[in-house]
Tab-separated table of C-alpha atoms in Angstrom:
chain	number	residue	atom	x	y	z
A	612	UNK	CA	88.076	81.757	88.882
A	613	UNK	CA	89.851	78.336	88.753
A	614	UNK	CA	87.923	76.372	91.221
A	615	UNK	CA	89.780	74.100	93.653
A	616	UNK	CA	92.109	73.068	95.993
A	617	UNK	CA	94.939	75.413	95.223
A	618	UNK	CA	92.955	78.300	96.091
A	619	UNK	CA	91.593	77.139	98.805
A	620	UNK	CA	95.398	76.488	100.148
A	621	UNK	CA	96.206	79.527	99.275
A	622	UNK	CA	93.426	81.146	101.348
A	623	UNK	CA	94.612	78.670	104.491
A	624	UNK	CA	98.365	80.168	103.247
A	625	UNK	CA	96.958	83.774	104.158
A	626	UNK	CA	95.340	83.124	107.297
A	627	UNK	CA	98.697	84.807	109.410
A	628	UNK	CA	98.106	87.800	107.190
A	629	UNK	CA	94.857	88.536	107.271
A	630	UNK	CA	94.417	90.361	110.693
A	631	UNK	CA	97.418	92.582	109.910
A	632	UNK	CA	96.031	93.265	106.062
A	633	UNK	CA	92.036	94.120	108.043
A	634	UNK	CA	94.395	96.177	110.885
A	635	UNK	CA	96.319	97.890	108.579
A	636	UNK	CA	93.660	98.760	106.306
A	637	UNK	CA	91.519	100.157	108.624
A	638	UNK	CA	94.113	102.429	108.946
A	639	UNK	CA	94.619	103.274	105.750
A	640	UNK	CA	90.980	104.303	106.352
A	641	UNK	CA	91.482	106.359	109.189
A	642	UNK	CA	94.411	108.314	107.307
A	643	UNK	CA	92.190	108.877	104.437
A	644	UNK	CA	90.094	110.861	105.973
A	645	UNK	CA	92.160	112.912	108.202
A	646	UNK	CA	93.287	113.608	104.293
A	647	UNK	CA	89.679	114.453	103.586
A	648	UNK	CA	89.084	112.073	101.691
A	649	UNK	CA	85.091	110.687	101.529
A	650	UNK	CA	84.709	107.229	102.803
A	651	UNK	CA	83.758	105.681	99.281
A	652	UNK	CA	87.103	107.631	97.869
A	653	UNK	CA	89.119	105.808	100.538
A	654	UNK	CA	87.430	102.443	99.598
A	655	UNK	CA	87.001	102.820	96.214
A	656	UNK	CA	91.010	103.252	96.628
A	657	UNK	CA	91.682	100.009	98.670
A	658	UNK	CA	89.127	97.729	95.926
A	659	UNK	CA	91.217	98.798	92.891
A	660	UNK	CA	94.480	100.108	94.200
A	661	UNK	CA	95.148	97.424	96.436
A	662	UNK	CA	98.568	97.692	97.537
A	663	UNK	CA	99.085	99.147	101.284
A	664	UNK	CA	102.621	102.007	100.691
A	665	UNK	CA	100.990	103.005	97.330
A	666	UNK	CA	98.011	104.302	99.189
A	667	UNK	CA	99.433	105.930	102.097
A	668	UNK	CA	102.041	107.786	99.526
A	669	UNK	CA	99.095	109.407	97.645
A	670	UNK	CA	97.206	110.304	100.754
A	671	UNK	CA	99.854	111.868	102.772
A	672	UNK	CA	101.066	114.054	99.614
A	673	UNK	CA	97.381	115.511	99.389
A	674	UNK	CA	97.179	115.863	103.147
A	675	UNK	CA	99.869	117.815	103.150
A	676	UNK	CA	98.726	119.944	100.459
A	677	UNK	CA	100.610	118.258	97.549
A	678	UNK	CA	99.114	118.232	94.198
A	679	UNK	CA	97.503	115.793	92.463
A	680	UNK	CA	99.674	114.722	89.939
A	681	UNK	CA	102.431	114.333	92.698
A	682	UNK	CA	100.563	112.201	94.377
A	683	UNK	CA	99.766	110.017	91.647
A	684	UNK	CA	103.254	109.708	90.434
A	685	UNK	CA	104.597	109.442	94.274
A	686	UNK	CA	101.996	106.448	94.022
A	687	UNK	CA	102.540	104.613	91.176
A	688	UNK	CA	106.331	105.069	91.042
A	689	UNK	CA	105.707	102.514	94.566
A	690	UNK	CA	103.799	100.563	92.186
A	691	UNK	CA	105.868	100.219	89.587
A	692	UNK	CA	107.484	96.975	90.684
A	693	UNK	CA	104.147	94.933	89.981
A	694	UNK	CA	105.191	95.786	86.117
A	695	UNK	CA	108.504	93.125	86.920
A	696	UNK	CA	106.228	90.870	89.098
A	697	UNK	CA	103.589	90.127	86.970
A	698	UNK	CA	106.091	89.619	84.142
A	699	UNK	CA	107.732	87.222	86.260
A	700	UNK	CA	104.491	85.291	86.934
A	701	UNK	CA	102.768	85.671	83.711
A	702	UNK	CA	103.589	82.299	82.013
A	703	UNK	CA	101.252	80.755	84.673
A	704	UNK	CA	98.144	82.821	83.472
A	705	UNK	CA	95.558	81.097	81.049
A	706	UNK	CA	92.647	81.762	79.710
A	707	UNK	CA	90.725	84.977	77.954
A	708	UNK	CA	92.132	88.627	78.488
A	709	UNK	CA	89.002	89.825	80.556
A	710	UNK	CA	90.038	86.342	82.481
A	711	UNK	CA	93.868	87.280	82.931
A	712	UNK	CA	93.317	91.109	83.218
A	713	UNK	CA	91.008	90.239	86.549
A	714	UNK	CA	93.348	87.459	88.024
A	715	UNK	CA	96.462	89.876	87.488
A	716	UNK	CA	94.671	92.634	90.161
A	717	UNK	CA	95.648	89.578	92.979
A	718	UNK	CA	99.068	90.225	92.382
A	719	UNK	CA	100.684	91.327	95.475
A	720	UNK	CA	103.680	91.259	97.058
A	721	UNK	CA	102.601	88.643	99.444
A	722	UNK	CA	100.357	86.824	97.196
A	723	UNK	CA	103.624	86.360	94.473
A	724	UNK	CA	106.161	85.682	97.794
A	725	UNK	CA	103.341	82.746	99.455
A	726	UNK	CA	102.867	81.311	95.747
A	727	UNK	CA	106.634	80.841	94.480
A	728	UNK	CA	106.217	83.937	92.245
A	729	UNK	CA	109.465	84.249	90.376
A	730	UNK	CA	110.338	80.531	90.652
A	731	UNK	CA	109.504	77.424	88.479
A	732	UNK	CA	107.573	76.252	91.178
A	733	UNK	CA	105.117	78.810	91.047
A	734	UNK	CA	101.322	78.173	91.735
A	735	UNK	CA	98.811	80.257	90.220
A	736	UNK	CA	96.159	79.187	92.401
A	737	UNK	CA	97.315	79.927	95.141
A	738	UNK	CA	98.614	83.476	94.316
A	739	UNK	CA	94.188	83.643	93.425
A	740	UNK	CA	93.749	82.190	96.741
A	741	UNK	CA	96.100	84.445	99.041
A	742	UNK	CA	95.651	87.415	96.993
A	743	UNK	CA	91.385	87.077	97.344
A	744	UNK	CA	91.524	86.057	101.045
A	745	UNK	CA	94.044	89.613	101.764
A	746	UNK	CA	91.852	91.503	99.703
A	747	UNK	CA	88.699	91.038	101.822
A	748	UNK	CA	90.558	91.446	104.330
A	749	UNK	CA	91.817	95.285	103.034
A	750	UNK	CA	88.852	96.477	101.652
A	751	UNK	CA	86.955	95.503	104.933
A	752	UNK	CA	89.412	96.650	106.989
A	753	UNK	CA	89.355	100.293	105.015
A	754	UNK	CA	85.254	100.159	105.434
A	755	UNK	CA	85.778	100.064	108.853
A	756	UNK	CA	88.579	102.491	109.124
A	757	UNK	CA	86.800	105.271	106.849
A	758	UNK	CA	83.718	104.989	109.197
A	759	UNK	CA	85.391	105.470	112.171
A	760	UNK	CA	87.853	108.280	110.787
A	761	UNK	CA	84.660	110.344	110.033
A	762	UNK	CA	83.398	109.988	113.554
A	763	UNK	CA	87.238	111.472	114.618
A	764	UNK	CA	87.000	115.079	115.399
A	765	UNK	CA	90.345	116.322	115.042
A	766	UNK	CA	93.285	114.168	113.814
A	767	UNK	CA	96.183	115.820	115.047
A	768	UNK	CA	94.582	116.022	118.535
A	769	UNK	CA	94.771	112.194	118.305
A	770	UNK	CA	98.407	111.881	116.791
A	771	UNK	CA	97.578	110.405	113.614
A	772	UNK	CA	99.903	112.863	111.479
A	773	UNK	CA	102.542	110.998	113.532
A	774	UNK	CA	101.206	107.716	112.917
A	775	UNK	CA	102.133	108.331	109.202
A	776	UNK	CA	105.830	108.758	109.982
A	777	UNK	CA	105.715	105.645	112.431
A	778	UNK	CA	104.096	103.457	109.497
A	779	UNK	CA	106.546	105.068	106.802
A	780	UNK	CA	109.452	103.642	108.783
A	781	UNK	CA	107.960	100.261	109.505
A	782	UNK	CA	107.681	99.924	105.391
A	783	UNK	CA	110.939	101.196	104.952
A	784	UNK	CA	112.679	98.825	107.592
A	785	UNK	CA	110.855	95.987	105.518
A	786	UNK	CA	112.899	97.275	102.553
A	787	UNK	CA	116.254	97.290	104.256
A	788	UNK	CA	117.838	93.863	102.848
A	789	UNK	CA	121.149	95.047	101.926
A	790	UNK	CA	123.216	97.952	101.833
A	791	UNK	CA	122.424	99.072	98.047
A	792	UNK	CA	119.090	99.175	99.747
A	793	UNK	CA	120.055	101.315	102.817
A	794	UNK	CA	122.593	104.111	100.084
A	795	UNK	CA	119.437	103.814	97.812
A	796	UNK	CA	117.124	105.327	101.304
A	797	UNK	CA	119.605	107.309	102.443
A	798	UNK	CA	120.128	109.096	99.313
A	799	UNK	CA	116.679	109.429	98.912
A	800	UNK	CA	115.735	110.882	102.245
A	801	UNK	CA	118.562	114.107	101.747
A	802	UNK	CA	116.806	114.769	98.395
A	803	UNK	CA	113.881	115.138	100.361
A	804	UNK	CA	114.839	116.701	103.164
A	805	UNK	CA	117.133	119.529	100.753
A	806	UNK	CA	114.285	119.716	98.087
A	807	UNK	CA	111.675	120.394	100.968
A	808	UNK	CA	111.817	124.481	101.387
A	809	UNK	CA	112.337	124.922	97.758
A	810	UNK	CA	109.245	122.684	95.974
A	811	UNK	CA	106.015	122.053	96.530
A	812	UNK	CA	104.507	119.303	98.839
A	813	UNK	CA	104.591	116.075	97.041
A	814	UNK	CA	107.402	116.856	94.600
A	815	UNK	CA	110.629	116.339	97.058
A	816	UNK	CA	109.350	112.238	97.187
A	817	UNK	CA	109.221	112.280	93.543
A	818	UNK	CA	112.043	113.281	93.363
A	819	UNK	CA	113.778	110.859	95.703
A	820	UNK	CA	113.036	108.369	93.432
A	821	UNK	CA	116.507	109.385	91.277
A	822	UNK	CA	118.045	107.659	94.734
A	823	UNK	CA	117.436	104.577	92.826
A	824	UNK	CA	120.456	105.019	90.859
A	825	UNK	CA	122.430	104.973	93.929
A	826	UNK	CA	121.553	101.728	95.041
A	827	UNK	CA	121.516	100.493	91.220
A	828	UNK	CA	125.045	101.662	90.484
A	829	UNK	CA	126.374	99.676	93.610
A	830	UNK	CA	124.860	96.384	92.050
B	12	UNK	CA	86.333	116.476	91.281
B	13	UNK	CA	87.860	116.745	94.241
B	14	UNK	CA	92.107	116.218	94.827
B	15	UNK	CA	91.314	112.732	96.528
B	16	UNK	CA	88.918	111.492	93.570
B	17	UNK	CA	91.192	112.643	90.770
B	18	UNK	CA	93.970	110.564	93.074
B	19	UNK	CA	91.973	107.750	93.834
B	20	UNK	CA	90.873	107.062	89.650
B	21	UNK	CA	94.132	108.039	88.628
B	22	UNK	CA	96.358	105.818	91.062
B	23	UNK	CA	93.307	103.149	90.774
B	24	UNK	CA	93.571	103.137	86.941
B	25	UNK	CA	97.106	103.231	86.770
B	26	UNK	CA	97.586	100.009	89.453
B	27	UNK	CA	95.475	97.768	87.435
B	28	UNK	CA	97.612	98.293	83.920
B	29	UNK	CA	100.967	98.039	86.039
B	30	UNK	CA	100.070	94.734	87.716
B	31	UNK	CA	98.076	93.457	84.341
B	32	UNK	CA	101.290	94.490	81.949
B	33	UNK	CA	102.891	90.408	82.963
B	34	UNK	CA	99.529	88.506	82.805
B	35	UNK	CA	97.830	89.906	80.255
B	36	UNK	CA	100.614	91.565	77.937
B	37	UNK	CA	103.822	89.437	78.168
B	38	UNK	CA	103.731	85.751	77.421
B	39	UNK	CA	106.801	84.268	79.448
B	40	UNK	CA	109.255	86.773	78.487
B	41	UNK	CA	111.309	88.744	80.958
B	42	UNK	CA	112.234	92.182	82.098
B	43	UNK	CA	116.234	92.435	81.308
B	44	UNK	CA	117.634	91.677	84.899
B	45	UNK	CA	118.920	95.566	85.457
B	46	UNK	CA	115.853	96.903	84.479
B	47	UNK	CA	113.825	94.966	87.477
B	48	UNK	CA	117.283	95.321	89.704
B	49	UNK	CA	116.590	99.536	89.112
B	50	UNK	CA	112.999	99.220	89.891
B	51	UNK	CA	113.844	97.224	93.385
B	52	UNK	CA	115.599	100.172	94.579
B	53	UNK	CA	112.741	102.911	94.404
B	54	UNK	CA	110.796	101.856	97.404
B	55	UNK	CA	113.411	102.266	99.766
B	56	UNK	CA	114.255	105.712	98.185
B	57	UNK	CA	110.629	106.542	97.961
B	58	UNK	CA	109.456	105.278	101.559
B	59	UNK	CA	113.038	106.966	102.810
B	60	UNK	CA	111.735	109.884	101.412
B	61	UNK	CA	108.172	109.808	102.803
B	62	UNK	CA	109.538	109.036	106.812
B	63	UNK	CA	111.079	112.317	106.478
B	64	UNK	CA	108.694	114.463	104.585
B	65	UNK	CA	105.724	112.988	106.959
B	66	UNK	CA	107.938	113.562	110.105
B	67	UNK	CA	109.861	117.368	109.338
B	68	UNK	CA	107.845	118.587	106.329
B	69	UNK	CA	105.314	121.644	106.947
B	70	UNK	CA	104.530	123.259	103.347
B	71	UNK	CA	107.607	124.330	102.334
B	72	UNK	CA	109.058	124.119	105.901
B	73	UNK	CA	111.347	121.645	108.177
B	74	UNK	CA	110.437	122.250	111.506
B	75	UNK	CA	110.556	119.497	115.105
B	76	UNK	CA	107.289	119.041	115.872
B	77	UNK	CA	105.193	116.051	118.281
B	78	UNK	CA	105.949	113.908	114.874
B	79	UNK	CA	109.230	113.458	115.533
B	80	UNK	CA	108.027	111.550	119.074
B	81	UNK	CA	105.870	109.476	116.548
B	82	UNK	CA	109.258	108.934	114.545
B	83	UNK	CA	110.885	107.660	117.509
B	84	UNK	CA	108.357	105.012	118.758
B	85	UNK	CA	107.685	104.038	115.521
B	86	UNK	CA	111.203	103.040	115.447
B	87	UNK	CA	111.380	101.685	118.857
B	88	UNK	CA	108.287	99.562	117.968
B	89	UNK	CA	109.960	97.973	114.603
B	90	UNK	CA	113.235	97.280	116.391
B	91	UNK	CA	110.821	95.422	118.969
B	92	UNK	CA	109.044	93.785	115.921
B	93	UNK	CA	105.606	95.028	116.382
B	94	UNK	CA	103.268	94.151	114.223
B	95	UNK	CA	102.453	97.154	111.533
B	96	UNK	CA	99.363	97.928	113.455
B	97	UNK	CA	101.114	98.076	116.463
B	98	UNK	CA	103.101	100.694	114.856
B	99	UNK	CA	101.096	102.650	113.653
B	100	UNK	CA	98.933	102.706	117.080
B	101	UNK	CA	102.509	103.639	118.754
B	102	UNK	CA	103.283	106.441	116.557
B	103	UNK	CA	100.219	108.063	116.744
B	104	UNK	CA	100.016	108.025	121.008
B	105	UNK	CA	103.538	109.357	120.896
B	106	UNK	CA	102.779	112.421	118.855
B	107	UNK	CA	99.316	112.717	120.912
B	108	UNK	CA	100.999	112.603	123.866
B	109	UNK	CA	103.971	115.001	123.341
B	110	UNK	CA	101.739	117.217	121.920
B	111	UNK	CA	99.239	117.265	124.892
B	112	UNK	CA	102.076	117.807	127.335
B	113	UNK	CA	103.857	120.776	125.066
């Protein structure tokens, strides 16, 4: 790791973040296993995944008897932006591959927004910094949330298949800049919604994703 | 191997080359602009997608259920800009509730 200042800023930079990255990843933990998933799965998921819709995607497909492979793809089509973001932030990384490869897994959407990711002012450092700082903060927050969610005796007794809707919309209302945006979701959610009855769990959202045309086209 | 550890290596795995592809592959160059504009516009159609699958789905079903309470203050509590915590807390006493009064 570059020692120094900047990622030490960048740390400081994170500090409004951090409760809501631990909150929100404890429940991510809690979801996971009214998914049954085991605890390690759940945190195994937040140390290497590391990126908050991406996770609840792929655990809400299997909980709701999806397959696998439509979970995966539900999950890494989410994830597919970091692909443009790192390429937009990878003339600031130095150093050996095994170097790069590990610095690259800080590479969030808040870590690239807080560091001037996609502008010449960008600061590698403090990408490290934030990025390190919010992923302590996940992780520990999952630990948490896994070890309560095996202590919970029935999930839908305590509304947590509704809390998955409720945290679905607040990431969607994050993504709702500008109307390409808003045609893009609302495309997307009638593919789901007419796809439903017909295909198995899991497949409708992947199939959404052709929405992305919608909002594309109006560009 | 169980559904959630095939998920968890796969989606894992898969994470790690998408966010090392800039950093470690690409040296400055750039994504041509309507490729990245394209990629933008799948979370919203994803996450779209997912409110209403996680809020009408059942299998193969679409049924009104105590979700659709969690919907509801899930929205209520984003329009009130709640933190995502708050939301989630919100959505899931809503469907409790409903459903412990139906």
């Amino acid at each position: 790791m570059p020692s120094g200042r900047g990622v030490r800023r960048g740390a400081r930079l994170a500090a409004p973040v951090v409760p809501a990255a631990a909150a929100l990843g404890a429940s991510f933990g809690v979801l996971a296993r009214t998914a049954h998933f085991d605890a390690a799965a759940a945190v195994l998921m937040s140390a290497t995944t590391f990126a908050g819709s991406a996770q609840v995607a792929a655990v809400s497909v299997l909980g709701a008897g999806g397959g696998v492979a439509a979970a995966v793809v539900a999950a890494l089509l989410l994830n597919a932006r970091y692909a443009p973001i790192g390429i937009s932030v990878a003339h600031g990384f130095r150093g050996s591959v095994a170097r790069r490869l590990a610095e690259s897994q800080l590479v969030v959407d808040e870590s690239w927004a807080l560091s001037g990711g996609g502008t010449p002012s960008f600061e590698r450092p403090i990408l490290l910094g934030v990025g390190a700082a919010l992923w302590v903060a996940w992780v520990g927050g999952t630990v948490v949330g896994a070890l309560v969610g095996q202590a919970i005796g029935d999930p839908s007794a305590l509304g947590l298949d509704g809390a998955f809707a409720a945290l679905f919309v607040a990431l969607l209302a994050g993504q709702l800049r500008d109307r390409r945006r808003v045609a893009a979701a609302a495309v997307g959610a009638a593919i789901a919604a007419v796809l439903t009855p017909f295909a198995s769990p899991g497949v409708p959202i992947v199939a959404a994703t052709a929405a992305a045309v919608v909002g594309w086209r109006r560009g | 191997m169980s559904a959630a550890w095939a998920a968890v290596i796969s989606v894992g795995a898969g994470t790690v080359v998408l966010k090392a592809v800039g950093p470690v592959g690409v040296a400055g160059r750039r994504l041509p602009s309507r490729v990245h504009e394209l990629l933008e516009m799948v979370a919203p159609a994803i996450l779209a997608a997912l409110v209403v699958t996680e809020t009408f789905a059942s299998g193969r079903s679409l049924v009104l259920d105590a979700r659709v309470a969690g919907l509801a203050a899930g929205v209520v509590a984003v329009s009130l800009r709640a933190p995502l915590w708050l939301v989630v807390i919100a959505g899931a006493a809503a469907t409790a509730l409903v459903r412990l009064l139906s």
